[in-house]
Short mmCIF file of N, CA and C in Angstrom, two decimals:
data_model
loop_
_atom_site.label_atom_id
_atom_site.label_comp_id
_atom_site.label_asym_id
_atom_site.label_seq_id
_atom_site.Cartn_x
_atom_site.Cartn_y
_atom_site.Cartn_z
N MET A 1 -0.84 -8.04 -14.98
CA MET A 1 -0.07 -8.25 -13.94
C MET A 1 -0.91 -9.81 -13.44
N THR A 2 0.24 -10.71 -13.20
CA THR A 2 -0.49 -11.70 -12.58
C THR A 2 -0.66 -11.88 -11.15
N ALA A 3 -1.81 -12.61 -10.90
CA ALA A 3 -2.21 -12.91 -9.63
C ALA A 3 -1.20 -13.05 -8.55
N GLN A 4 -0.06 -13.68 -8.88
CA GLN A 4 1.11 -14.01 -8.04
C GLN A 4 1.68 -12.59 -7.70
N ARG A 5 1.85 -11.91 -8.85
CA ARG A 5 2.52 -10.58 -8.56
C ARG A 5 1.60 -9.43 -7.42
N TRP A 6 0.26 -9.76 -7.72
CA TRP A 6 -0.67 -8.89 -6.95
C TRP A 6 -0.36 -9.48 -5.51
N MET A 7 -0.32 -10.73 -5.12
CA MET A 7 -0.25 -11.27 -3.84
C MET A 7 1.10 -10.77 -3.34
N CYS A 8 2.02 -10.54 -3.98
CA CYS A 8 3.50 -10.17 -3.62
C CYS A 8 3.33 -8.57 -3.40
N ILE A 9 2.38 -7.95 -3.96
CA ILE A 9 2.22 -6.58 -3.36
C ILE A 9 1.39 -6.40 -1.98
N ALA A 10 0.27 -7.19 -2.16
CA ALA A 10 -0.83 -6.94 -1.04
C ALA A 10 -0.60 -7.78 0.21
N TRP A 11 0.05 -8.92 0.09
CA TRP A 11 0.27 -9.62 1.52
C TRP A 11 1.42 -9.01 2.19
N PRO A 12 2.52 -8.46 1.68
CA PRO A 12 3.38 -7.77 2.66
C PRO A 12 2.99 -6.36 3.03
N ALA A 13 2.12 -5.85 2.30
CA ALA A 13 1.77 -4.31 2.50
C ALA A 13 0.72 -4.48 3.66
N PHE A 14 -0.07 -5.66 3.74
CA PHE A 14 -1.06 -6.04 4.89
C PHE A 14 -0.30 -6.33 5.95
N LEU A 15 0.72 -6.94 5.94
CA LEU A 15 1.52 -7.53 7.20
C LEU A 15 2.23 -6.22 7.85
N VAL A 16 2.66 -5.26 7.11
CA VAL A 16 3.36 -4.25 7.53
C VAL A 16 2.26 -2.88 8.18
N THR A 17 1.04 -2.88 7.30
CA THR A 17 -0.02 -2.35 7.84
C THR A 17 -0.54 -2.65 9.03
N VAL A 18 -0.75 -3.94 9.32
CA VAL A 18 -1.20 -4.42 10.76
C VAL A 18 0.06 -3.79 11.98
N LEU A 19 1.18 -4.05 11.75
CA LEU A 19 1.96 -3.85 12.36
C LEU A 19 2.11 -2.14 12.86
N LEU A 20 1.96 -1.27 11.72
CA LEU A 20 2.14 0.10 11.82
C LEU A 20 0.72 0.64 12.35
N GLU A 21 -0.33 -0.07 12.33
CA GLU A 21 -1.52 0.28 13.03
C GLU A 21 -1.38 0.26 14.31
N GLY A 22 -0.98 -0.91 14.71
CA GLY A 22 -0.78 -1.35 16.24
C GLY A 22 0.27 -0.27 16.88
N LEU A 23 1.47 0.04 15.90
CA LEU A 23 2.25 0.99 16.69
C LEU A 23 1.78 2.38 16.96
N VAL A 24 0.95 2.90 15.89
CA VAL A 24 0.59 4.35 15.81
C VAL A 24 -0.56 4.34 16.90
N PHE A 25 -1.53 3.37 16.90
CA PHE A 25 -2.60 3.58 17.86
C PHE A 25 -2.62 3.17 19.12
N ALA A 26 -1.19 2.57 19.47
CA ALA A 26 -0.90 2.14 20.66
C ALA A 26 -0.32 3.74 21.53
N VAL A 27 0.12 4.64 20.82
CA VAL A 27 0.51 5.69 21.09
C VAL A 27 -0.64 6.93 21.21
N ILE A 28 -1.19 7.08 20.05
CA ILE A 28 -2.48 7.95 19.67
C ILE A 28 -3.85 7.71 19.77
N ASP A 29 -4.57 8.37 20.15
CA ASP A 29 -5.84 8.02 20.54
C ASP A 29 -6.49 9.00 19.54
N PRO A 30 -7.28 8.78 18.44
CA PRO A 30 -7.80 9.29 17.51
C PRO A 30 -9.08 10.65 18.11
N MET A 31 -9.48 10.43 19.48
CA MET A 31 -10.12 11.11 19.93
C MET A 31 -9.71 12.35 20.67
N ASP A 32 -8.13 12.11 20.82
CA ASP A 32 -7.41 13.37 21.31
C ASP A 32 -6.92 14.53 20.30
N LEU A 33 -6.94 13.93 18.95
CA LEU A 33 -6.63 14.77 17.90
C LEU A 33 -7.79 15.76 17.59
N HIS A 34 -7.75 16.98 18.08
CA HIS A 34 -8.95 17.78 17.90
C HIS A 34 -9.18 17.97 16.58
N TYR A 35 -8.54 17.96 15.72
CA TYR A 35 -8.97 18.51 14.07
C TYR A 35 -9.66 17.34 13.67
N VAL A 36 -9.33 16.11 14.07
CA VAL A 36 -10.17 14.85 13.73
C VAL A 36 -11.43 14.91 14.25
N ALA A 37 -11.50 15.10 15.45
CA ALA A 37 -12.82 14.84 16.39
C ALA A 37 -13.59 16.06 15.84
N GLU A 38 -13.37 17.22 15.37
CA GLU A 38 -14.29 18.07 14.87
C GLU A 38 -14.42 18.11 13.45
N GLY A 39 -13.73 17.48 12.62
CA GLY A 39 -13.78 17.44 11.07
C GLY A 39 -14.47 16.20 10.71
N PHE A 40 -14.52 15.11 11.53
CA PHE A 40 -15.08 14.19 11.26
C PHE A 40 -16.02 13.63 12.37
N GLU A 41 -17.22 13.19 11.95
CA GLU A 41 -18.24 12.51 12.89
C GLU A 41 -17.97 11.00 12.73
N MET A 42 -16.95 10.63 13.49
CA MET A 42 -16.56 9.36 13.33
C MET A 42 -16.20 8.51 14.63
N SER A 43 -16.39 7.38 14.92
CA SER A 43 -16.10 6.66 16.10
C SER A 43 -14.76 6.22 16.00
N ARG A 44 -14.11 5.83 17.00
CA ARG A 44 -12.72 5.29 17.27
C ARG A 44 -12.71 4.21 16.10
N GLN A 45 -13.57 3.24 16.19
CA GLN A 45 -13.58 2.07 15.24
C GLN A 45 -13.52 2.61 13.97
N GLY A 46 -14.47 3.51 13.67
CA GLY A 46 -14.42 3.72 12.16
C GLY A 46 -13.20 4.50 11.72
N PHE A 47 -12.59 5.31 12.56
CA PHE A 47 -11.40 5.93 12.41
C PHE A 47 -10.24 4.97 12.38
N TYR A 48 -10.14 4.00 12.90
CA TYR A 48 -9.11 3.04 12.94
C TYR A 48 -9.26 2.14 11.58
N THR A 49 -10.47 1.91 11.30
CA THR A 49 -10.80 1.08 9.97
C THR A 49 -10.36 2.21 8.61
N LEU A 50 -10.39 3.31 8.76
CA LEU A 50 -10.29 4.26 7.76
C LEU A 50 -8.81 4.45 7.68
N ALA A 51 -7.96 4.60 8.86
CA ALA A 51 -6.55 4.78 8.78
C ALA A 51 -5.94 3.57 8.25
N PHE A 52 -6.65 2.26 8.61
CA PHE A 52 -5.87 0.87 8.21
C PHE A 52 -6.06 0.87 6.73
N PHE A 53 -7.07 1.21 6.11
CA PHE A 53 -7.06 1.16 4.60
C PHE A 53 -6.27 2.37 3.93
N MET A 54 -6.08 3.40 4.54
CA MET A 54 -5.22 4.30 4.03
C MET A 54 -3.85 3.98 4.10
N PHE A 55 -3.39 3.30 5.34
CA PHE A 55 -1.97 2.81 5.43
C PHE A 55 -1.64 1.84 4.46
N TRP A 56 -2.61 0.74 4.38
CA TRP A 56 -2.62 -0.27 3.66
C TRP A 56 -2.28 0.28 2.15
N GLY A 57 -3.14 1.19 1.41
CA GLY A 57 -2.94 1.79 0.33
C GLY A 57 -1.49 2.37 -0.01
N ILE A 58 -0.92 3.16 0.93
CA ILE A 58 0.09 3.72 0.83
C ILE A 58 1.23 2.85 0.80
N ILE A 59 1.18 1.86 1.68
CA ILE A 59 2.25 0.74 1.54
C ILE A 59 2.11 0.02 0.43
N ALA A 60 1.08 -0.42 -0.08
CA ALA A 60 0.71 -1.37 -1.35
C ALA A 60 1.43 -0.40 -2.60
N LEU A 61 1.21 0.81 -2.61
CA LEU A 61 2.05 1.44 -3.78
C LEU A 61 3.59 1.42 -3.61
N SER A 62 3.94 1.45 -2.35
CA SER A 62 5.36 1.27 -2.34
C SER A 62 5.63 -0.15 -2.74
N SER A 63 4.96 -1.14 -2.52
CA SER A 63 5.28 -2.54 -2.86
C SER A 63 5.09 -2.71 -4.19
N ALA A 64 4.31 -2.00 -4.69
CA ALA A 64 3.82 -2.17 -6.36
C ALA A 64 5.10 -1.46 -7.13
N LEU A 65 5.79 -0.31 -6.39
CA LEU A 65 6.86 0.47 -7.17
C LEU A 65 7.92 -0.59 -7.18
N SER A 66 8.13 -1.05 -6.14
CA SER A 66 9.25 -2.21 -6.03
C SER A 66 9.15 -3.29 -7.03
N VAL A 67 7.91 -3.86 -7.20
CA VAL A 67 7.78 -4.85 -8.32
C VAL A 67 7.84 -4.35 -9.38
N PHE A 68 7.39 -3.19 -9.90
CA PHE A 68 7.51 -2.52 -11.05
C PHE A 68 9.16 -2.50 -11.41
N LEU A 69 9.76 -1.89 -10.34
CA LEU A 69 11.30 -1.61 -10.58
C LEU A 69 12.09 -3.10 -10.82
N MET A 70 11.50 -3.88 -10.22
CA MET A 70 12.24 -5.23 -10.28
C MET A 70 12.30 -5.86 -11.75
N SER A 71 11.01 -5.65 -12.46
CA SER A 71 10.82 -6.31 -13.64
C SER A 71 12.00 -5.82 -14.66
N PRO A 72 12.81 -6.64 -15.56
CA PRO A 72 13.69 -6.76 -16.39
C PRO A 72 13.40 -5.52 -17.52
N PRO A 73 13.86 -4.63 -18.05
CA PRO A 73 13.40 -3.83 -19.20
C PRO A 73 13.68 -4.82 -20.26
N LYS A 74 12.91 -4.54 -21.26
CA LYS A 74 12.88 -4.81 -22.77
C LYS A 74 14.24 -4.58 -23.38
N ARG A 75 14.79 -5.44 -23.80
CA ARG A 75 16.04 -5.30 -24.54
C ARG A 75 15.87 -4.70 -26.07
N THR A 76 16.32 -3.49 -26.49
CA THR A 76 15.85 -2.82 -27.69
C THR A 76 16.41 -3.74 -28.98
N ASP A 77 17.51 -4.70 -28.77
CA ASP A 77 18.03 -5.46 -29.87
C ASP A 77 17.00 -6.45 -30.19
N GLN A 78 16.36 -7.04 -29.21
CA GLN A 78 15.16 -8.07 -29.37
C GLN A 78 14.13 -7.37 -30.20
N LEU A 79 13.77 -6.26 -29.55
CA LEU A 79 12.67 -5.60 -30.22
C LEU A 79 13.01 -5.24 -31.82
N ASN A 80 14.13 -4.91 -32.02
CA ASN A 80 14.43 -4.64 -33.51
C ASN A 80 14.51 -5.84 -34.27
N LEU A 81 14.66 -7.05 -33.84
CA LEU A 81 14.74 -8.42 -34.46
C LEU A 81 13.35 -8.75 -34.71
N GLN A 82 12.44 -8.30 -33.80
CA GLN A 82 11.41 -8.77 -34.07
C GLN A 82 10.50 -8.03 -35.27
N THR A 83 10.72 -6.73 -35.16
CA THR A 83 10.22 -5.78 -36.24
C THR A 83 10.74 -5.90 -37.64
N ASP A 84 12.01 -6.59 -37.75
CA ASP A 84 12.66 -6.78 -38.95
C ASP A 84 11.88 -7.73 -39.87
N HIS A 85 11.51 -8.81 -39.44
CA HIS A 85 10.66 -9.94 -39.82
C HIS A 85 9.33 -9.61 -40.55
#
């Protein structure tokens, strides 16, 4: 995969992640979630960082799937011509 395709995946995923992070944590305080506070010994900033990279990974997978599905399939008649020679 080319660098341009990687950037077509990473950059939009980063922008959406920034928006999602702002929306989610404008409403939710990680320290108010009891299972998070008890399960992880993590500061707010650490939790924000972890959540950011988790959001970015999930959204990047979605973008990668879009790029993969956008690629044209190889035609079988072209493949047969190449193997016949």
